[in-house]
Amino acid sequence: HLAYVATGMLDGCVDFNVKIWDLAAAIPLVRAAGGEVHFLNGAQLPLRQFDLRMKGIIYVAGSPAMCARLRTIMQG
């Protein structure tokens, strides 16, 4: 999903239950394209806390305006 956001094929996305290895390479792509990625638990991406039993991560991504809109909807 994040690669589609980075290329402009999607305006934004919401995803849940993803693992750190699903996000680590794609987040810089989104940011380089001018987008944002926000984690709904308020934390940053825990790159130094690799654990196969780690709980899924919930995030929104897109332009700043789209992220604000998606966060409002998700936190409802």
mmCIF file of C-alpha atoms in Angstrom:
data_model
loop_
_atom_site.group_PDB
_atom_site.id
_atom_site.type_symbol
_atom_site.label_atom_id
_atom_site.label_comp_id
_atom_site.label_asym_id
_atom_site.label_seq_id
_atom_site.Cartn_x
_atom_site.Cartn_y
_atom_site.Cartn_z
ATOM 1 C CA HIS A 1 0.000 0.000 0.000
ATOM 2 C CA LEU A 2 2.749 2.458 0.878
ATOM 3 C CA ALA A 3 4.407 2.147 -2.527
ATOM 4 C CA TYR A 4 1.098 3.095 -4.147
ATOM 5 C CA VAL A 5 0.875 6.149 -1.892
ATOM 6 C CA ALA A 6 4.465 7.121 -2.717
ATOM 7 C CA THR A 7 3.803 6.915 -6.467
ATOM 8 C CA GLY A 8 0.499 8.790 -6.247
ATOM 9 C CA MET A 9 -1.628 5.830 -7.279
ATOM 10 C CA LEU A 10 -3.419 6.105 -3.924
ATOM 11 C CA ASP A 11 -4.184 9.338 -2.082
ATOM 12 C CA GLY A 12 -3.763 7.581 1.243
ATOM 13 C CA CYS A 13 -4.113 4.300 3.060
ATOM 14 C CA VAL A 14 -4.883 2.778 6.426
ATOM 15 C CA ASP A 15 -3.461 -0.555 7.406
ATOM 16 C CA PHE A 16 -3.408 -2.646 10.529
ATOM 17 C CA ASN A 17 -1.739 -5.744 11.826
ATOM 18 C CA VAL A 18 1.349 -5.192 9.698
ATOM 19 C CA LYS A 19 4.802 -5.973 10.956
ATOM 20 C CA ILE A 20 7.879 -3.799 11.034
ATOM 21 C CA TRP A 21 9.462 -5.621 8.088
ATOM 22 C CA ASP A 22 6.432 -4.655 5.983
ATOM 23 C CA LEU A 23 7.034 -0.957 6.654
ATOM 24 C CA ALA A 24 10.737 -0.318 7.115
ATOM 25 C CA ALA A 25 11.663 0.113 3.446
ATOM 26 C CA ALA A 26 8.424 1.741 2.290
ATOM 27 C CA ILE A 27 8.170 4.597 4.808
ATOM 28 C CA PRO A 28 11.182 6.471 3.331
ATOM 29 C CA LEU A 29 9.537 6.211 -0.108
ATOM 30 C CA VAL A 30 6.390 7.918 1.152
ATOM 31 C CA ARG A 31 8.346 10.621 2.958
ATOM 32 C CA ALA A 32 10.589 11.263 -0.057
ATOM 33 C CA ALA A 33 7.452 11.819 -2.143
ATOM 34 C CA GLY A 34 6.211 14.442 0.335
ATOM 35 C CA GLY A 35 3.839 12.162 2.211
ATOM 36 C CA GLU A 36 3.523 11.290 5.862
ATOM 37 C CA VAL A 37 3.095 8.117 7.878
ATOM 38 C CA HIS A 38 1.463 8.271 11.313
ATOM 39 C CA PHE A 39 1.088 5.431 13.778
ATOM 40 C CA LEU A 40 -2.238 5.466 15.577
ATOM 41 C CA ASN A 41 -0.717 4.481 18.904
ATOM 42 C CA GLY A 42 1.358 7.677 18.765
ATOM 43 C CA ALA A 43 4.680 5.848 18.712
ATOM 44 C CA GLN A 44 7.394 5.967 16.111
ATOM 45 C CA LEU A 45 8.351 2.946 14.061
ATOM 46 C CA PRO A 46 10.142 0.620 16.497
ATOM 47 C CA LEU A 47 13.075 -0.304 14.261
ATOM 48 C CA ARG A 48 15.272 -1.342 17.167
ATOM 49 C CA GLN A 49 12.664 -3.620 18.751
ATOM 50 C CA PHE A 50 12.516 -6.494 16.299
ATOM 51 C CA ASP A 51 10.498 -9.375 17.684
ATOM 52 C CA LEU A 52 8.633 -12.016 15.682
ATOM 53 C CA ARG A 53 5.872 -11.991 18.327
ATOM 54 C CA MET A 54 5.446 -8.224 18.095
ATOM 55 C CA LYS A 55 1.850 -7.023 17.852
ATOM 56 C CA GLY A 56 0.659 -5.591 14.564
ATOM 57 C CA ILE A 57 1.187 -1.919 13.813
ATOM 58 C CA ILE A 58 -1.690 0.361 12.787
ATOM 59 C CA TYR A 59 -0.887 3.354 10.603
ATOM 60 C CA VAL A 60 -2.269 5.931 8.189
ATOM 61 C CA ALA A 61 -0.268 7.315 5.266
ATOM 62 C CA GLY A 62 -0.718 9.915 2.563
ATOM 63 C CA SER A 63 -0.460 13.643 2.062
ATOM 64 C CA PRO A 64 -0.570 15.745 5.241
ATOM 65 C CA ALA A 65 -4.217 16.633 4.569
ATOM 66 C CA MET A 66 -5.188 13.027 3.844
ATOM 67 C CA CYS A 67 -3.395 11.782 6.959
ATOM 68 C CA ALA A 68 -5.269 14.297 9.107
ATOM 69 C CA ARG A 69 -8.553 13.182 7.589
ATOM 70 C CA LEU A 70 -7.800 9.474 7.992
ATOM 71 C CA ARG A 71 -6.643 9.931 11.595
ATOM 72 C CA THR A 72 -9.882 11.738 12.431
ATOM 73 C CA ILE A 73 -11.923 8.924 10.908
ATOM 74 C CA MET A 74 -9.921 6.171 12.614
ATOM 75 C CA GLN A 75 -9.930 7.800 16.044
ATOM 76 C CA GLY A 76 -13.607 8.581 15.565
#
